[in-house]
mmCIF file of C-alpha atoms in Angstrom:
data_model
loop_
_atom_site.group_PDB
_atom_site.id
_atom_site.type_symbol
_atom_site.label_atom_id
_atom_site.label_comp_id
_atom_site.label_asym_id
_atom_site.label_seq_id
_atom_site.Cartn_x
_atom_site.Cartn_y
_atom_site.Cartn_z
ATOM 1 C CA MET L 9 -13.360 -98.137 -37.543
ATOM 2 C CA GLY L 10 -10.948 -96.675 -35.494
ATOM 3 C CA ARG L 11 -8.303 -96.783 -37.801
ATOM 4 C CA HIS L 12 -8.307 -95.759 -41.775
ATOM 5 C CA GLU L 13 -6.783 -98.543 -43.500
ATOM 6 C CA CYS L 14 -5.392 -96.360 -46.220
ATOM 7 C CA ASP L 15 -2.893 -94.396 -44.050
ATOM 8 C CA GLY L 16 -3.120 -95.961 -40.726
ATOM 9 C CA THR L 17 -4.251 -93.151 -38.716
ATOM 10 C CA ALA L 18 -6.380 -92.901 -35.893
ATOM 11 C CA ASP L 19 -9.870 -91.389 -35.921
ATOM 12 C CA ALA L 20 -11.110 -89.762 -32.783
ATOM 13 C CA ALA L 21 -13.941 -91.354 -31.786
ATOM 14 C CA GLY L 22 -11.542 -94.658 -32.453
ATOM 15 C CA LEU L 23 -9.147 -92.998 -29.892
ATOM 16 C CA ALA L 24 -11.450 -91.902 -27.715
ATOM 17 C CA ARG L 25 -12.812 -95.620 -27.045
ATOM 18 C CA GLY L 26 -9.136 -97.051 -26.669
ATOM 19 C CA ALA L 27 -8.816 -94.573 -24.436
ATOM 20 C CA LEU L 28 -11.927 -95.601 -22.387
ATOM 21 C CA THR L 29 -11.708 -99.351 -22.929
ATOM 22 C CA GLY L 30 -7.662 -99.689 -22.533
ATOM 23 C CA PHE L 31 -7.576 -101.123 -25.958
ATOM 24 C CA GLY L 32 -5.696 -99.935 -28.581
ATOM 25 C CA TYR L 33 -2.446 -99.153 -27.222
ATOM 26 C CA GLY L 34 0.865 -100.957 -28.105
ATOM 27 C CA TRP L 35 3.366 -102.862 -25.984
ATOM 28 C CA GLN L 36 5.542 -99.342 -25.883
ATOM 29 C CA THR L 37 2.414 -97.847 -23.914
ATOM 30 C CA ALA L 38 2.300 -101.353 -21.769
ATOM 31 C CA ALA L 39 5.780 -101.045 -20.805
ATOM 32 C CA ALA L 40 5.788 -97.522 -20.014
ATOM 33 C CA GLN L 41 2.997 -97.739 -17.509
ATOM 34 C CA ALA L 42 4.690 -101.030 -15.980
ATOM 35 C CA VAL L 43 7.786 -99.166 -15.432
ATOM 36 C CA GLY L 44 5.943 -96.490 -14.027
ATOM 37 C CA VAL L 45 3.618 -98.534 -11.503
ATOM 38 C CA LEU L 46 6.704 -100.218 -10.562
ATOM 39 C CA GLY L 47 8.732 -97.394 -9.615
ATOM 40 C CA VAL L 48 5.936 -95.437 -7.634
ATOM 41 C CA GLY L 49 4.976 -98.648 -5.789
ATOM 42 C CA LEU L 50 9.085 -98.956 -4.810
ATOM 43 C CA VAL L 51 8.486 -94.998 -3.849
ATOM 44 C CA GLY L 52 5.277 -95.847 -1.900
ATOM 45 C CA LEU L 53 7.582 -98.740 -0.078
ATOM 46 C CA THR L 54 10.305 -95.982 0.667
ATOM 47 C CA ILE L 55 7.735 -93.791 2.298
ATOM 48 C CA LEU L 56 6.294 -96.379 4.564
ATOM 49 C CA ARG L 57 9.851 -97.732 5.713
ATOM 50 C CA ALA L 58 10.414 -93.929 6.607
ATOM 51 C CA GLY L 59 7.148 -93.832 8.838
ATOM 52 C CA GLU L 60 5.150 -91.905 6.871
ATOM 53 C CA ASP L 61 2.466 -94.446 6.697
ATOM 54 C CA GLN L 62 -0.789 -92.175 5.382
ATOM 55 C CA PHE L 63 1.350 -90.887 2.193
ATOM 56 C CA GLY L 64 3.313 -94.545 1.879
ATOM 57 C CA GLY L 65 -0.045 -96.308 2.005
ATOM 58 C CA LEU L 66 -1.226 -94.244 -0.776
ATOM 59 C CA LEU L 67 1.449 -95.066 -3.150
ATOM 60 C CA VAL L 68 1.683 -98.566 -2.105
ATOM 61 C CA LEU L 69 -2.138 -99.061 -2.859
ATOM 62 C CA ALA L 70 -2.835 -96.920 -5.979
ATOM 63 C CA PRO L 71 -0.378 -98.679 -8.662
ATOM 64 C CA PRO L 72 -2.846 -101.722 -8.667
ATOM 65 C CA LEU L 73 -5.287 -99.593 -9.893
ATOM 66 C CA MET L 74 -3.080 -98.999 -12.717
ATOM 67 C CA LEU L 75 -3.515 -102.411 -14.134
ATOM 68 C CA ILE L 76 -6.932 -101.544 -14.522
ATOM 69 C CA ALA L 77 -7.651 -100.376 -18.098
ATOM 70 C CA TRP L 78 -10.562 -97.901 -17.081
ATOM 71 C CA ALA L 79 -10.011 -93.959 -16.980
ATOM 72 C CA PRO L 80 -11.062 -93.678 -13.357
ATOM 73 C CA ALA L 81 -8.442 -95.872 -12.036
ATOM 74 C CA TRP L 82 -6.188 -93.244 -13.882
ATOM 75 C CA LEU L 83 -7.902 -90.690 -11.437
ATOM 76 C CA VAL L 84 -7.877 -92.242 -8.172
ATOM 77 C CA PHE L 85 -3.843 -93.184 -9.209
ATOM 78 C CA GLY L 86 -3.603 -88.990 -10.144
ATOM 79 C CA LEU L 87 -5.223 -87.944 -6.951
ATOM 80 C CA ALA L 88 -3.231 -89.932 -4.759
ATOM 81 C CA TRP L 89 -0.145 -88.665 -6.304
ATOM 82 C CA THR L 90 -0.891 -85.755 -6.262
ATOM 83 C CA LEU L 91 -2.153 -85.804 -2.407
ATOM 84 C CA VAL L 92 1.496 -86.865 -1.784
ATOM 85 C CA GLY L 93 3.202 -84.130 -3.635
#
């Protein structure tokens, strides 16, 4: 129901279901997310090594949340990144 068979476009309800459940995205999205998660984790480790325990800890703990395909996990990750920035 999320895709029209005639032209391959997605309807709004199908996109919303995909965003809320984490399904419907291709390997490109998963690869981009993995690169982002890895990068933020490395930045967090670097900040921890510099002695900033609170901010570095946030950035080390937030990336594993990105592995959960759930919208609130993205909000927690965004909050952690915003607090650091």
